[in-house]
Amino acid sequence: MYEEEQRPDHGPLAGFTVGVTAARRADELGVLLQRRGAAVLHAPALRIVPLADDSELLAATKEIIEQVPDIVVATTAIGFRGWVEAADGWGLGEDLLSRLAGVRILARGPKVKGAVRAAGLTEEWSPSSESMAEVLDRLLEEGVEGLRIAIQLHGEPLPGFVEALREGGAEVVGVPVYRWMPPEDLAPVDRLLDATVSRGVDALTFTSAPAAASFLSRAEERGLLPEVLAALGHDVLPACVGPVTALPLQSRGIDTIQPERFRLGPLVQLLCQELPARARSLPIAGHRVEIRGHAVLVDGDLKPVPPAGMSLLRALSRRPGWVVARADLLRALPGSGRDEHAVETAMARLRTALGTPKLIQTVVKRGYRLALDPAAETKYGDA
C-alpha cells in the first residue's frame, strides 16, 4: 500500500479504492491515483525476469548476426533496450547494431520508436494505434513470402501473429528478451483477489496482458475464478491501458474500459470520469448523498465510513425510501452472525460517520430507511 498524500481537498477519486496489478511503473501509477484521492491496493501480478544470461536470447542474437533478417519487429521499449544491452554484455553489441542498420525495422509505438532511435537506428514505420494487429496487417498486405522476419518478443505469446506470418510464407525468428513469471510472493495478489470478490476495490488497473492473464490464472488456482469474473462483470471496474492488455479479460467475456491514448495518465483520467459516474447519488433529507466505495459525499464533503457501515448503506440504497428489516441488514453485514444488535452498533457508527443523523430513519419494530426527499419518492420507489 502506498502512503497517502495529505491534501486540503479531496480529488475525483476520493472514496474509491483502486487495485494496481502492475510490476513496472507501479509507483508512478499509484502516485497518479493517490493525487486524485484514491486509496491504492498494490499487488504485482507478475515479475519480469531479464534473460541477459539466457541461452535462447544469445542463440537468437548470434543467428541474426550470422543470417541478417529482412525485417525486425520491435514490440516494447524495455525489451529492445534489454536486447541491445545484453548483446553489449556478450561483446556482440556492435555486430548486432551494424546488422540491424541495414534492416527494415517496424516499431509498435512511440516508446519503442524512441528506444530504436536511442540505439542509433531508424524505424521504417510505426502504427499510430500502437497495435500489433496493425503491424501484422501491414506486413501481410505487403506480402511476406520468402522473407526472414525477426520479432522481439515481449514476455508472452503473440496470439496468431507468428502463425499468420508463417502461413504467409515468412521465416520467423523469435527474440525472447525477457519473460513474465508469477510473483515470488503471492500474498499481495491473493489479498487483491479477496478484495475483488468482496467488492473491497472499486476498480482494477491492468497495464500488460501478462498481468491480466496472471491475475486470472491465480484466481483459477484458488478456485475463485467464477467469483472474480462475476465481480469484474458488475461491481469492480476493469481498466486496461490498451486493447492488447484487455485481451485476456475479453477472452473471458469481461468488458473493459480503455483510454484513447495508451498511457498511464489517460488511464487515470478515464477512471476519474468513470468511477464517480458509477456512484449512487441520492437526495436524502435535504442533502445530496453520493455513495462511493469506502466513503460518502454529503453535499460534497467527504465522509469516510467503516466497512460495516458501507455495507448497511448499500443495502439501504438498493431501495431508497423503503424500510429494510434488521434481519436483511444483518445479512448484509460481513461475518456478523445472528445477533441483530450488530446492526444497531454498525448503524450508530454509520450515523456518526455521516455526521447527519437524519439521513437514516429508524422505523420502530420494522428496521431502517433512507430519508429520501418526497419529490424523489416516485422516481426511486420502484428501484
PDB file of N, CA and C in Angstrom, residues 165-208:
ATOM      1  N   LEU A 165       2.205 -14.982 -40.000  1.00  0.00           N
ATOM      2  CA  LEU A 165       3.375 -14.684 -40.827  1.00  0.00           C
ATOM      3  C   LEU A 165       3.902 -15.956 -41.487  1.00  0.00           C
ATOM      4  N   ARG A 166       3.942 -17.030 -40.733  1.00  0.00           N
ATOM      5  CA  ARG A 166       4.446 -18.301 -41.301  1.00  0.00           C
ATOM      6  C   ARG A 166       3.507 -18.820 -42.380  1.00  0.00           C
ATOM      7  N   GLU A 167       2.202 -18.665 -42.158  1.00  0.00           N
ATOM      8  CA  GLU A 167       1.245 -19.074 -43.196  1.00  0.00           C
ATOM      9  C   GLU A 167       1.406 -18.234 -44.453  1.00  0.00           C
ATOM     10  N   GLY A 168       1.871 -16.992 -44.275  1.00  0.00           N
ATOM     11  CA  GLY A 168       2.107 -16.117 -45.416  1.00  0.00           C
ATOM     12  C   GLY A 168       3.419 -16.401 -46.129  1.00  0.00           C
ATOM     13  N   GLY A 169       4.172 -17.380 -45.635  1.00  0.00           N
ATOM     14  CA  GLY A 169       5.407 -17.781 -46.293  1.00  0.00           C
ATOM     15  C   GLY A 169       6.671 -17.204 -45.702  1.00  0.00           C
ATOM     16  N   ALA A 170       6.588 -16.562 -44.536  1.00  0.00           N
ATOM     17  CA  ALA A 170       7.780 -15.969 -43.923  1.00  0.00           C
ATOM     18  C   ALA A 170       8.482 -16.963 -43.028  1.00  0.00           C
ATOM     19  N   GLU A 171       9.790 -16.760 -42.866  1.00  0.00           N
ATOM     20  CA  GLU A 171      10.563 -17.467 -41.847  1.00  0.00           C
ATOM     21  C   GLU A 171      10.639 -16.535 -40.639  1.00  0.00           C
ATOM     22  N   VAL A 172      10.200 -17.001 -39.479  1.00  0.00           N
ATOM     23  CA  VAL A 172      10.107 -16.143 -38.302  1.00  0.00           C
ATOM     24  C   VAL A 172      11.123 -16.559 -37.250  1.00  0.00           C
ATOM     25  N   VAL A 173      11.896 -15.574 -36.769  1.00  0.00           N
ATOM     26  CA  VAL A 173      12.874 -15.796 -35.701  1.00  0.00           C
ATOM     27  C   VAL A 173      12.402 -15.020 -34.465  1.00  0.00           C
ATOM     28  N   GLY A 174      12.156 -15.720 -33.379  1.00  0.00           N
ATOM     29  CA  GLY A 174      11.744 -15.060 -32.145  1.00  0.00           C
ATOM     30  C   GLY A 174      12.952 -14.616 -31.336  1.00  0.00           C
ATOM     31  N   VAL A 175      12.867 -13.422 -30.764  1.00  0.00           N
ATOM     32  CA  VAL A 175      13.940 -12.890 -29.922  1.00  0.00           C
ATOM     33  C   VAL A 175      13.366 -12.699 -28.515  1.00  0.00           C
ATOM     34  N   PRO A 176      13.529 -13.694 -27.628  1.00  0.00           N
ATOM     35  CA  PRO A 176      12.935 -13.623 -26.285  1.00  0.00           C
ATOM     36  C   PRO A 176      13.821 -12.828 -25.326  1.00  0.00           C
ATOM     37  N   VAL A 177      13.484 -11.566 -25.122  1.00  0.00           N
ATOM     38  CA  VAL A 177      14.351 -10.688 -24.329  1.00  0.00           C
ATOM     39  C   VAL A 177      14.097 -10.825 -22.836  1.00  0.00           C
ATOM     40  N   TYR A 178      12.865 -10.985 -22.435  1.00  0.00           N
ATOM     41  CA  TYR A 178      12.567 -11.208 -21.027  1.00  0.00           C
ATOM     42  C   TYR A 178      11.275 -11.999 -20.939  1.00  0.00           C
ATOM     43  N   ARG A 179      11.051 -12.551 -19.778  1.00  0.00           N
ATOM     44  CA  ARG A 179       9.848 -13.351 -19.582  1.00  0.00           C
ATOM     45  C   ARG A 179       9.065 -12.817 -18.389  1.00  0.00           C
ATOM     46  N   TRP A 180       7.744 -13.013 -18.452  1.00  0.00           N
ATOM     47  CA  TRP A 180       6.906 -12.742 -17.288  1.00  0.00           C
ATOM     48  C   TRP A 180       6.813 -14.020 -16.468  1.00  0.00           C
ATOM     49  N   MET A 181       6.958 -13.882 -15.170  1.00  0.00           N
ATOM     50  CA  MET A 181       6.814 -15.023 -14.263  1.00  0.00           C
ATOM     51  C   MET A 181       5.842 -14.642 -13.154  1.00  0.00           C
ATOM     52  N   PRO A 182       5.213 -15.633 -12.501  1.00  0.00           N
ATOM     53  CA  PRO A 182       4.368 -15.297 -11.349  1.00  0.00           C
ATOM     54  C   PRO A 182       5.213 -14.620 -10.267  1.00  0.00           C
ATOM     55  N   PRO A 183       4.613 -13.764  -9.445  1.00  0.00           N
ATOM     56  CA  PRO A 183       5.388 -13.107  -8.389  1.00  0.00           C
ATOM     57  C   PRO A 183       5.926 -14.124  -7.383  1.00  0.00           C
ATOM     58  N   GLU A 184       7.080 -13.818  -6.819  1.00  0.00           N
ATOM     59  CA  GLU A 184       7.644 -14.728  -5.809  1.00  0.00           C
ATOM     60  C   GLU A 184       6.768 -14.782  -4.567  1.00  0.00           C
ATOM     61  N   ASP A 185       6.173 -13.637  -4.204  1.00  0.00           N
ATOM     62  CA  ASP A 185       5.283 -13.566  -3.051  1.00  0.00           C
ATOM     63  C   ASP A 185       3.850 -13.420  -3.567  1.00  0.00           C
ATOM     64  N   LEU A 186       3.068 -14.473  -3.380  1.00  0.00           N
ATOM     65  CA  LEU A 186       1.694 -14.469  -3.890  1.00  0.00           C
ATOM     66  C   LEU A 186       0.699 -13.820  -2.929  1.00  0.00           C
ATOM     67  N   ALA A 187       1.135 -13.518  -1.704  1.00  0.00           N
ATOM     68  CA  ALA A 187       0.205 -12.996  -0.700  1.00  0.00           C
ATOM     69  C   ALA A 187      -0.484 -11.703  -1.150  1.00  0.00           C
ATOM     70  N   PRO A 188       0.247 -10.710  -1.719  1.00  0.00           N
ATOM     71  CA  PRO A 188      -0.449  -9.493  -2.164  1.00  0.00           C
ATOM     72  C   PRO A 188      -1.500  -9.760  -3.244  1.00  0.00           C
ATOM     73  N   VAL A 189      -1.183 -10.665  -4.180  1.00  0.00           N
ATOM     74  CA  VAL A 189      -2.163 -10.989  -5.228  1.00  0.00           C
ATOM     75  C   VAL A 189      -3.392 -11.649  -4.617  1.00  0.00           C
ATOM     76  N   ASP A 190      -3.153 -12.541  -3.660  1.00  0.00           N
ATOM     77  CA  ASP A 190      -4.284 -13.201  -3.011  1.00  0.00           C
ATOM     78  C   ASP A 190      -5.154 -12.202  -2.259  1.00  0.00           C
ATOM     79  N   ARG A 191      -4.516 -11.221  -1.622  1.00  0.00           N
ATOM     80  CA  ARG A 191      -5.296 -10.193  -0.923  1.00  0.00           C
ATOM     81  C   ARG A 191      -6.131  -9.382  -1.914  1.00  0.00           C
ATOM     82  N   LEU A 192      -5.544  -9.080  -3.068  1.00  0.00           N
ATOM     83  CA  LEU A 192      -6.276  -8.317  -4.080  1.00  0.00           C
ATOM     84  C   LEU A 192      -7.416  -9.151  -4.668  1.00  0.00           C
ATOM     85  N   LEU A 193      -7.192 -10.433  -4.863  1.00  0.00           N
ATOM     86  CA  LEU A 193      -8.268 -11.310  -5.330  1.00  0.00           C
ATOM     87  C   LEU A 193      -9.413 -11.338  -4.315  1.00  0.00           C
ATOM     88  N   ASP A 194      -9.060 -11.477  -3.025  1.00  0.00           N
ATOM     89  CA  ASP A 194     -10.092 -11.498  -1.985  1.00  0.00           C
ATOM     90  C   ASP A 194     -10.852 -10.172  -1.954  1.00  0.00           C
ATOM     91  N   ALA A 195     -10.110  -9.064  -2.108  1.00  0.00           N
ATOM     92  CA  ALA A 195     -10.751  -7.743  -2.115  1.00  0.00           C
ATOM     93  C   ALA A 195     -11.671  -7.585  -3.317  1.00  0.00           C
ATOM     94  N   THR A 196     -11.286  -8.194  -4.440  1.00  0.00           N
ATOM     95  CA  THR A 196     -12.127  -8.134  -5.638  1.00  0.00           C
ATOM     96  C   THR A 196     -13.432  -8.887  -5.405  1.00  0.00           C
ATOM     97  N   VAL A 197     -13.321 -10.086  -4.868  1.00  0.00           N
ATOM     98  CA  VAL A 197     -14.512 -10.909  -4.626  1.00  0.00           C
ATOM     99  C   VAL A 197     -15.437 -10.244  -3.610  1.00  0.00           C
ATOM    100  N   SER A 198     -14.863  -9.614  -2.567  1.00  0.00           N
ATOM    101  CA  SER A 198     -15.666  -8.986  -1.516  1.00  0.00           C
ATOM    102  C   SER A 198     -16.103  -7.566  -1.878  1.00  0.00           C
ATOM    103  N   ARG A 199     -15.725  -7.119  -3.082  1.00  0.00           N
ATOM    104  CA  ARG A 199     -16.016  -5.748  -3.545  1.00  0.00           C
ATOM    105  C   ARG A 199     -15.315  -4.718  -2.667  1.00  0.00           C
ATOM    106  N   GLY A 200     -14.151  -5.086  -2.158  1.00  0.00           N
ATOM    107  CA  GLY A 200     -13.337  -4.159  -1.378  1.00  0.00           C
ATOM    108  C   GLY A 200     -12.541  -3.207  -2.245  1.00  0.00           C
ATOM    109  N   VAL A 201     -12.543  -3.426  -3.556  1.00  0.00           N
ATOM    110  CA  VAL A 201     -11.959  -2.481  -4.514  1.00  0.00           C
ATOM    111  C   VAL A 201     -13.059  -2.078  -5.486  1.00  0.00           C
ATOM    112  N   ASP A 202     -12.933  -0.865  -5.999  1.00  0.00           N
ATOM    113  CA  ASP A 202     -13.921  -0.353  -6.945  1.00  0.00           C
ATOM    114  C   ASP A 202     -13.472  -0.520  -8.389  1.00  0.00           C
ATOM    115  N   ALA A 203     -12.147  -0.616  -8.588  1.00  0.00           N
ATOM    116  CA  ALA A 203     -11.596  -0.784  -9.930  1.00  0.00           C
ATOM    117  C   ALA A 203     -10.289  -1.538  -9.840  1.00  0.00           C
ATOM    118  N   LEU A 204      -9.957  -2.243 -10.911  1.00  0.00           N
ATOM    119  CA  LEU A 204      -8.650  -2.890 -11.055  1.00  0.00           C
ATOM    120  C   LEU A 204      -7.999  -2.324 -12.304  1.00  0.00           C
ATOM    121  N   THR A 205      -6.712  -1.977 -12.197  1.00  0.00           N
ATOM    122  CA  THR A 205      -5.986  -1.491 -13.366  1.00  0.00           C
ATOM    123  C   THR A 205      -5.020  -2.554 -13.856  1.00  0.00           C
ATOM    124  N   PHE A 206      -4.956  -2.680 -15.181  1.00  0.00           N
ATOM    125  CA  PHE A 206      -4.036  -3.618 -15.823  1.00  0.00           C
ATOM    126  C   PHE A 206      -3.233  -2.856 -16.870  1.00  0.00           C
ATOM    127  N   THR A 207      -1.911  -3.009 -16.821  1.00  0.00           N
ATOM    128  CA  THR A 207      -1.050  -2.300 -17.774  1.00  0.00           C
ATOM    129  C   THR A 207      -0.309  -3.248 -18.701  1.00  0.00           C
ATOM    130  N   SER A 208      -0.569  -4.540 -18.599  1.00  0.00           N
ATOM    131  CA  SER A 208       0.022  -5.501 -19.543  1.00  0.00           C
ATOM    132  C   SER A 208      -0.872  -6.722 -19.604  1.00  0.00           C
TER     133      SER A 208
END
